[in-house]
Amino acid sequence: MLAELGGEPALSRADVAAIERLIRVKLPDDRPEGMWGCWNHWIAVPGDDQSGIMRTLGVVDPRPVTFALGNDIVDADGHRADDTFTGYERVFVTPELDGWTLVLGAWCDPCGAERREEVLRLCTDLSARYGQAHAYYYGGQGDGSAWLVAEHGAVIRRYCETGEEGDELLTLGEPLPYERARRAELGLQPDWDAAQESQDDEEQWRWAAHDMAADLAHSYGASPLHISAETPSRGTGVIALTPYGVARGVPAGAYRI
C-alpha cells in the first residue's frame, strides 16, 4: 500500500533494501516471460551490448529487475499517463534474448505523434552502430500495428495500420519480405499501390496488417510477445530512466516481482 500511494520515497531504507535483496535472490533462476501489455512498444537491436544500447538511447540509472517486474512496470506506466506523467518515463531493457536485446516501453513508440520522429532517429543511430534496429507497436486489444526497420544508418521501412487518421502519411520505404509473403498468402499482389487497389483488397490488407507487428517482429527473431521460459537468455534485465523520467520522476506503484 505504501508503494502504491507514494512509491519508493514512501518506503524505509530497510524496506527498499529488502526488496532489492529479494530481486537479487530471484535473478539467478529468473527466466524470460513474454510481454503482456494492452499497448506494446519496443525497440529490438541485435547482440548483447546492453550498456552500449542504453548509452546510444540516452537512458540512465539502470536497476536490475526480474522479467515479471520489468514487464509489470512497463504495463503499469502505459496505463498511467496523466497531467503529471506521460508513460514515457521508464523502459525495460532485457538481457540478450536469442541474439537480440529488447527495449520495452511506450517511449519506444514508432508511430505516435510525440515520439515517432525521435524513435526514427534513435533507430537510425542504433542501426549505424549495430547493423539493424527495429521499433514496433502492437495493440493487444485490437488497436493496430506499426513497424520501423533501420539498417546501417538508414530507415528502409516504416508502416502503420492503427486506424488513426494519417497512418498512410507515415509510410516509408518498400514492403518488407514478410509483408510481401503475407500479401501473397491473402491472394493479393506482393507489391501494391493503395490508389490502384480495389476497395475490397485494400480493406483485406488493412485488417491483416492491423495485427501483424508481433508476427513480423518474430520473423526477425525479436518479438517480446513470443518469448518464453525456453528462450535462450544471457545477462540481467534492467529498468532505466528515459530523459522524461530524469526530468519528471516516475509514478508511484506496487509491482509484481
PDB file of N, CA and C in Angstrom, residues 126-184:
ATOM      1  N   LEU A 126      21.129   3.608 -33.846  1.00  0.00           N
ATOM      2  CA  LEU A 126      21.434   2.254 -33.390  1.00  0.00           C
ATOM      3  C   LEU A 126      21.846   1.356 -34.554  1.00  0.00           C
ATOM      4  N   SER A 127      21.154   1.496 -35.683  1.00  0.00           N
ATOM      5  CA  SER A 127      21.474   0.635 -36.825  1.00  0.00           C
ATOM      6  C   SER A 127      22.839   0.964 -37.417  1.00  0.00           C
ATOM      7  N   ALA A 128      23.255   2.216 -37.306  1.00  0.00           N
ATOM      8  CA  ALA A 128      24.590   2.585 -37.784  1.00  0.00           C
ATOM      9  C   ALA A 128      25.667   1.885 -36.960  1.00  0.00           C
ATOM     10  N   ARG A 129      25.370   1.645 -35.690  1.00  0.00           N
ATOM     11  CA  ARG A 129      26.338   1.004 -34.794  1.00  0.00           C
ATOM     12  C   ARG A 129      26.217  -0.513 -34.783  1.00  0.00           C
ATOM     13  N   TYR A 130      24.977  -1.032 -34.853  1.00  0.00           N
ATOM     14  CA  TYR A 130      24.763  -2.470 -34.673  1.00  0.00           C
ATOM     15  C   TYR A 130      24.280  -3.180 -35.939  1.00  0.00           C
ATOM     16  N   GLY A 131      24.160  -2.468 -37.028  1.00  0.00           N
ATOM     17  CA  GLY A 131      23.735  -3.085 -38.280  1.00  0.00           C
ATOM     18  C   GLY A 131      22.246  -3.029 -38.521  1.00  0.00           C
ATOM     19  N   GLN A 132      21.454  -3.211 -37.469  1.00  0.00           N
ATOM     20  CA  GLN A 132      20.000  -3.160 -37.562  1.00  0.00           C
ATOM     21  C   GLN A 132      19.429  -2.569 -36.288  1.00  0.00           C
ATOM     22  N   ALA A 133      18.243  -2.013 -36.400  1.00  0.00           N
ATOM     23  CA  ALA A 133      17.437  -1.643 -35.241  1.00  0.00           C
ATOM     24  C   ALA A 133      15.996  -1.530 -35.723  1.00  0.00           C
ATOM     25  N   HIS A 134      15.080  -2.102 -34.951  1.00  0.00           N
ATOM     26  CA  HIS A 134      13.665  -2.095 -35.314  1.00  0.00           C
ATOM     27  C   HIS A 134      12.861  -1.503 -34.167  1.00  0.00           C
ATOM     28  N   ALA A 135      11.754  -0.867 -34.486  1.00  0.00           N
ATOM     29  CA  ALA A 135      10.808  -0.408 -33.472  1.00  0.00           C
ATOM     30  C   ALA A 135       9.415  -0.863 -33.888  1.00  0.00           C
ATOM     31  N   TYR A 136       8.617  -1.259 -32.883  1.00  0.00           N
ATOM     32  CA  TYR A 136       7.298  -1.825 -33.158  1.00  0.00           C
ATOM     33  C   TYR A 136       6.257  -1.287 -32.184  1.00  0.00           C
ATOM     34  N   TYR A 137       5.028  -1.300 -32.678  1.00  0.00           N
ATOM     35  CA  TYR A 137       3.860  -1.112 -31.815  1.00  0.00           C
ATOM     36  C   TYR A 137       2.876  -2.219 -32.136  1.00  0.00           C
ATOM     37  N   TYR A 138       2.332  -2.856 -31.083  1.00  0.00           N
ATOM     38  CA  TYR A 138       1.281  -3.844 -31.263  1.00  0.00           C
ATOM     39  C   TYR A 138       0.218  -3.625 -30.208  1.00  0.00           C
ATOM     40  N   GLY A 139      -1.007  -3.333 -30.639  1.00  0.00           N
ATOM     41  CA  GLY A 139      -2.111  -3.131 -29.722  1.00  0.00           C
ATOM     42  C   GLY A 139      -2.742  -4.459 -29.347  1.00  0.00           C
ATOM     43  N   GLY A 140      -2.561  -4.863 -28.106  1.00  0.00           N
ATOM     44  CA  GLY A 140      -3.055  -6.154 -27.663  1.00  0.00           C
ATOM     45  C   GLY A 140      -4.566  -6.246 -27.564  1.00  0.00           C
ATOM     46  N   GLN A 141      -5.270  -5.116 -27.678  1.00  0.00           N
ATOM     47  CA  GLN A 141      -6.735  -5.094 -27.622  1.00  0.00           C
ATOM     48  C   GLN A 141      -7.328  -4.741 -28.991  1.00  0.00           C
ATOM     49  N   GLY A 142      -6.612  -5.125 -30.043  1.00  0.00           N
ATOM     50  CA  GLY A 142      -7.083  -4.836 -31.390  1.00  0.00           C
ATOM     51  C   GLY A 142      -6.867  -3.400 -31.817  1.00  0.00           C
ATOM     52  N   ASP A 143      -5.811  -2.769 -31.263  1.00  0.00           N
ATOM     53  CA  ASP A 143      -5.560  -1.351 -31.534  1.00  0.00           C
ATOM     54  C   ASP A 143      -4.519  -1.110 -32.616  1.00  0.00           C
ATOM     55  N   GLY A 144      -4.188  -2.123 -33.408  1.00  0.00           N
ATOM     56  CA  GLY A 144      -3.353  -1.891 -34.564  1.00  0.00           C
ATOM     57  C   GLY A 144      -1.891  -2.246 -34.383  1.00  0.00           C
ATOM     58  N   SER A 145      -1.135  -1.993 -35.456  1.00  0.00           N
ATOM     59  CA  SER A 145       0.275  -2.360 -35.522  1.00  0.00           C
ATOM     60  C   SER A 145       1.069  -1.275 -36.242  1.00  0.00           C
ATOM     61  N   ALA A 146       2.356  -1.228 -35.929  1.00  0.00           N
ATOM     62  CA  ALA A 146       3.281  -0.358 -36.660  1.00  0.00           C
ATOM     63  C   ALA A 146       4.668  -0.966 -36.574  1.00  0.00           C
ATOM     64  N   TRP A 147       5.467  -0.728 -37.615  1.00  0.00           N
ATOM     65  CA  TRP A 147       6.844  -1.214 -37.576  1.00  0.00           C
ATOM     66  C   TRP A 147       7.766  -0.223 -38.287  1.00  0.00           C
ATOM     67  N   LEU A 148       8.985  -0.191 -37.795  1.00  0.00           N
ATOM     68  CA  LEU A 148      10.042   0.669 -38.320  1.00  0.00           C
ATOM     69  C   LEU A 148      11.313  -0.169 -38.352  1.00  0.00           C
ATOM     70  N   VAL A 149      11.932  -0.274 -39.513  1.00  0.00           N
ATOM     71  CA  VAL A 149      13.142  -1.082 -39.666  1.00  0.00           C
ATOM     72  C   VAL A 149      14.244  -0.208 -40.255  1.00  0.00           C
ATOM     73  N   ALA A 150      15.360  -0.122 -39.531  1.00  0.00           N
ATOM     74  CA  ALA A 150      16.527   0.636 -39.996  1.00  0.00           C
ATOM     75  C   ALA A 150      17.704  -0.318 -40.136  1.00  0.00           C
ATOM     76  N   GLU A 151      18.499  -0.085 -41.154  1.00  0.00           N
ATOM     77  CA  GLU A 151      19.695  -0.893 -41.387  1.00  0.00           C
ATOM     78  C   GLU A 151      20.846   0.004 -41.801  1.00  0.00           C
ATOM     79  N   HIS A 152      21.979  -0.173 -41.132  1.00  0.00           N
ATOM     80  CA  HIS A 152      23.222   0.511 -41.476  1.00  0.00           C
ATOM     81  C   HIS A 152      23.038   2.026 -41.629  1.00  0.00           C
ATOM     82  N   GLY A 153      22.305   2.601 -40.686  1.00  0.00           N
ATOM     83  CA  GLY A 153      22.175   4.048 -40.636  1.00  0.00           C
ATOM     84  C   GLY A 153      21.091   4.633 -41.505  1.00  0.00           C
ATOM     85  N   ALA A 154      20.215   3.811 -42.072  1.00  0.00           N
ATOM     86  CA  ALA A 154      19.137   4.321 -42.922  1.00  0.00           C
ATOM     87  C   ALA A 154      17.847   3.569 -42.630  1.00  0.00           C
ATOM     88  N   VAL A 155      16.729   4.273 -42.666  1.00  0.00           N
ATOM     89  CA  VAL A 155      15.420   3.633 -42.493  1.00  0.00           C
ATOM     90  C   VAL A 155      15.014   3.010 -43.816  1.00  0.00           C
ATOM     91  N   ILE A 156      14.731   1.715 -43.798  1.00  0.00           N
ATOM     92  CA  ILE A 156      14.311   1.045 -45.025  1.00  0.00           C
ATOM     93  C   ILE A 156      12.799   0.821 -45.067  1.00  0.00           C
ATOM     94  N   ARG A 157      12.123   0.931 -43.903  1.00  0.00           N
ATOM     95  CA  ARG A 157      10.685   0.734 -43.904  1.00  0.00           C
ATOM     96  C   ARG A 157      10.063   1.315 -42.643  1.00  0.00           C
ATOM     97  N   ARG A 158       8.952   2.022 -42.821  1.00  0.00           N
ATOM     98  CA  ARG A 158       8.047   2.371 -41.729  1.00  0.00           C
ATOM     99  C   ARG A 158       6.635   2.220 -42.254  1.00  0.00           C
ATOM    100  N   TYR A 159       5.800   1.555 -41.455  1.00  0.00           N
ATOM    101  CA  TYR A 159       4.415   1.328 -41.880  1.00  0.00           C
ATOM    102  C   TYR A 159       3.530   1.273 -40.642  1.00  0.00           C
ATOM    103  N   CYS A 160       2.364   1.903 -40.721  1.00  0.00           N
ATOM    104  CA  CYS A 160       1.428   1.958 -39.593  1.00  0.00           C
ATOM    105  C   CYS A 160       0.037   1.591 -40.072  1.00  0.00           C
ATOM    106  N   GLU A 161      -0.622   0.780 -39.295  1.00  0.00           N
ATOM    107  CA  GLU A 161      -2.025   0.448 -39.543  1.00  0.00           C
ATOM    108  C   GLU A 161      -2.719   0.419 -38.193  1.00  0.00           C
ATOM    109  N   THR A 162      -3.076   1.599 -37.695  1.00  0.00           N
ATOM    110  CA  THR A 162      -3.647   1.712 -36.351  1.00  0.00           C
ATOM    111  C   THR A 162      -5.066   2.263 -36.357  1.00  0.00           C
ATOM    112  N   GLY A 163      -5.577   2.575 -37.522  1.00  0.00           N
ATOM    113  CA  GLY A 163      -6.912   3.156 -37.601  1.00  0.00           C
ATOM    114  C   GLY A 163      -6.944   4.649 -37.351  1.00  0.00           C
ATOM    115  N   GLU A 164      -5.769   5.247 -37.117  1.00  0.00           N
ATOM    116  CA  GLU A 164      -5.703   6.684 -36.878  1.00  0.00           C
ATOM    117  C   GLU A 164      -5.605   7.445 -38.194  1.00  0.00           C
ATOM    118  N   GLU A 165      -6.191   8.634 -38.227  1.00  0.00           N
ATOM    119  CA  GLU A 165      -6.107   9.467 -39.423  1.00  0.00           C
ATOM    120  C   GLU A 165      -4.653   9.814 -39.711  1.00  0.00           C
ATOM    121  N   GLY A 166      -4.238   9.654 -40.955  1.00  0.00           N
ATOM    122  CA  GLY A 166      -2.875   9.993 -41.356  1.00  0.00           C
ATOM    123  C   GLY A 166      -1.882   8.846 -41.274  1.00  0.00           C
ATOM    124  N   ASP A 167      -2.349   7.638 -40.933  1.00  0.00           N
ATOM    125  CA  ASP A 167      -1.432   6.489 -40.902  1.00  0.00           C
ATOM    126  C   ASP A 167      -0.647   6.370 -42.199  1.00  0.00           C
ATOM    127  N   GLU A 168      -1.342   6.550 -43.318  1.00  0.00           N
ATOM    128  CA  GLU A 168      -0.700   6.341 -44.617  1.00  0.00           C
ATOM    129  C   GLU A 168       0.414   7.349 -44.890  1.00  0.00           C
ATOM    130  N   LEU A 169       0.359   8.490 -44.225  1.00  0.00           N
ATOM    131  CA  LEU A 169       1.380   9.514 -44.445  1.00  0.00           C
ATOM    132  C   LEU A 169       2.712   9.146 -43.789  1.00  0.00           C
ATOM    133  N   LEU A 170       2.711   8.176 -42.906  1.00  0.00           N
ATOM    134  CA  LEU A 170       3.940   7.773 -42.222  1.00  0.00           C
ATOM    135  C   LEU A 170       4.723   6.711 -42.987  1.00  0.00           C
ATOM    136  N   THR A 171       4.142   6.177 -44.062  1.00  0.00           N
ATOM    137  CA  THR A 171       4.787   5.088 -44.787  1.00  0.00           C
ATOM    138  C   THR A 171       6.093   5.550 -45.415  1.00  0.00           C
ATOM    139  N   LEU A 172       7.137   4.763 -45.165  1.00  0.00           N
ATOM    140  CA  LEU A 172       8.450   4.997 -45.765  1.00  0.00           C
ATOM    141  C   LEU A 172       8.980   3.686 -46.336  1.00  0.00           C
ATOM    142  N   GLY A 173       9.688   3.752 -47.442  1.00  0.00           N
ATOM    143  CA  GLY A 173      10.362   2.585 -47.985  1.00  0.00           C
ATOM    144  C   GLY A 173       9.436   1.593 -48.659  1.00  0.00           C
ATOM    145  N   GLU A 174      10.032   0.488 -49.080  1.00  0.00           N
ATOM    146  CA  GLU A 174       9.310  -0.559 -49.795  1.00  0.00           C
ATOM    147  C   GLU A 174       8.873  -1.661 -48.829  1.00  0.00           C
ATOM    148  N   PRO A 175       7.841  -2.425 -49.210  1.00  0.00           N
ATOM    149  CA  PRO A 175       7.371  -3.513 -48.336  1.00  0.00           C
ATOM    150  C   PRO A 175       8.485  -4.490 -47.987  1.00  0.00           C
ATOM    151  N   LEU A 176       8.466  -4.965 -46.751  1.00  0.00           N
ATOM    152  CA  LEU A 176       9.434  -5.952 -46.289  1.00  0.00           C
ATOM    153  C   LEU A 176       9.078  -7.337 -46.848  1.00  0.00           C
ATOM    154  N   PRO A 177      10.047  -8.254 -46.889  1.00  0.00           N
ATOM    155  CA  PRO A 177       9.739  -9.608 -47.375  1.00  0.00           C
ATOM    156  C   PRO A 177       8.558 -10.250 -46.654  1.00  0.00           C
ATOM    157  N   TYR A 178       8.438 -10.024 -45.345  1.00  0.00           N
ATOM    158  CA  TYR A 178       7.311 -10.613 -44.613  1.00  0.00           C
ATOM    159  C   TYR A 178       5.989 -10.022 -45.099  1.00  0.00           C
ATOM    160  N   GLU A 179       5.955  -8.719 -45.362  1.00  0.00           N
ATOM    161  CA  GLU A 179       4.734  -8.094 -45.874  1.00  0.00           C
ATOM    162  C   GLU A 179       4.349  -8.696 -47.225  1.00  0.00           C
ATOM    163  N   ARG A 180       5.328  -8.852 -48.115  1.00  0.00           N
ATOM    164  CA  ARG A 180       5.054  -9.413 -49.433  1.00  0.00           C
ATOM    165  C   ARG A 180       4.544 -10.847 -49.312  1.00  0.00           C
ATOM    166  N   ALA A 181       5.186 -11.632 -48.433  1.00  0.00           N
ATOM    167  CA  ALA A 181       4.761 -13.022 -48.263  1.00  0.00           C
ATOM    168  C   ALA A 181       3.346 -13.091 -47.704  1.00  0.00           C
ATOM    169  N   ARG A 182       3.034 -12.213 -46.769  1.00  0.00           N
ATOM    170  CA  ARG A 182       1.682 -12.216 -46.171  1.00  0.00           C
ATOM    171  C   ARG A 182       0.640 -11.828 -47.205  1.00  0.00           C
ATOM    172  N   ARG A 183       0.953 -10.872 -48.055  1.00  0.00           N
ATOM    173  CA  ARG A 183       0.014 -10.477 -49.107  1.00  0.00           C
ATOM    174  C   ARG A 183      -0.210 -11.626 -50.078  1.00  0.00           C
ATOM    175  N   ALA A 184       0.860 -12.347 -50.405  1.00  0.00           N
ATOM    176  CA  ALA A 184       0.707 -13.488 -51.306  1.00  0.00           C
ATOM    177  C   ALA A 184      -0.202 -14.542 -50.679  1.00  0.00           C
TER     178      ALA A 184
END
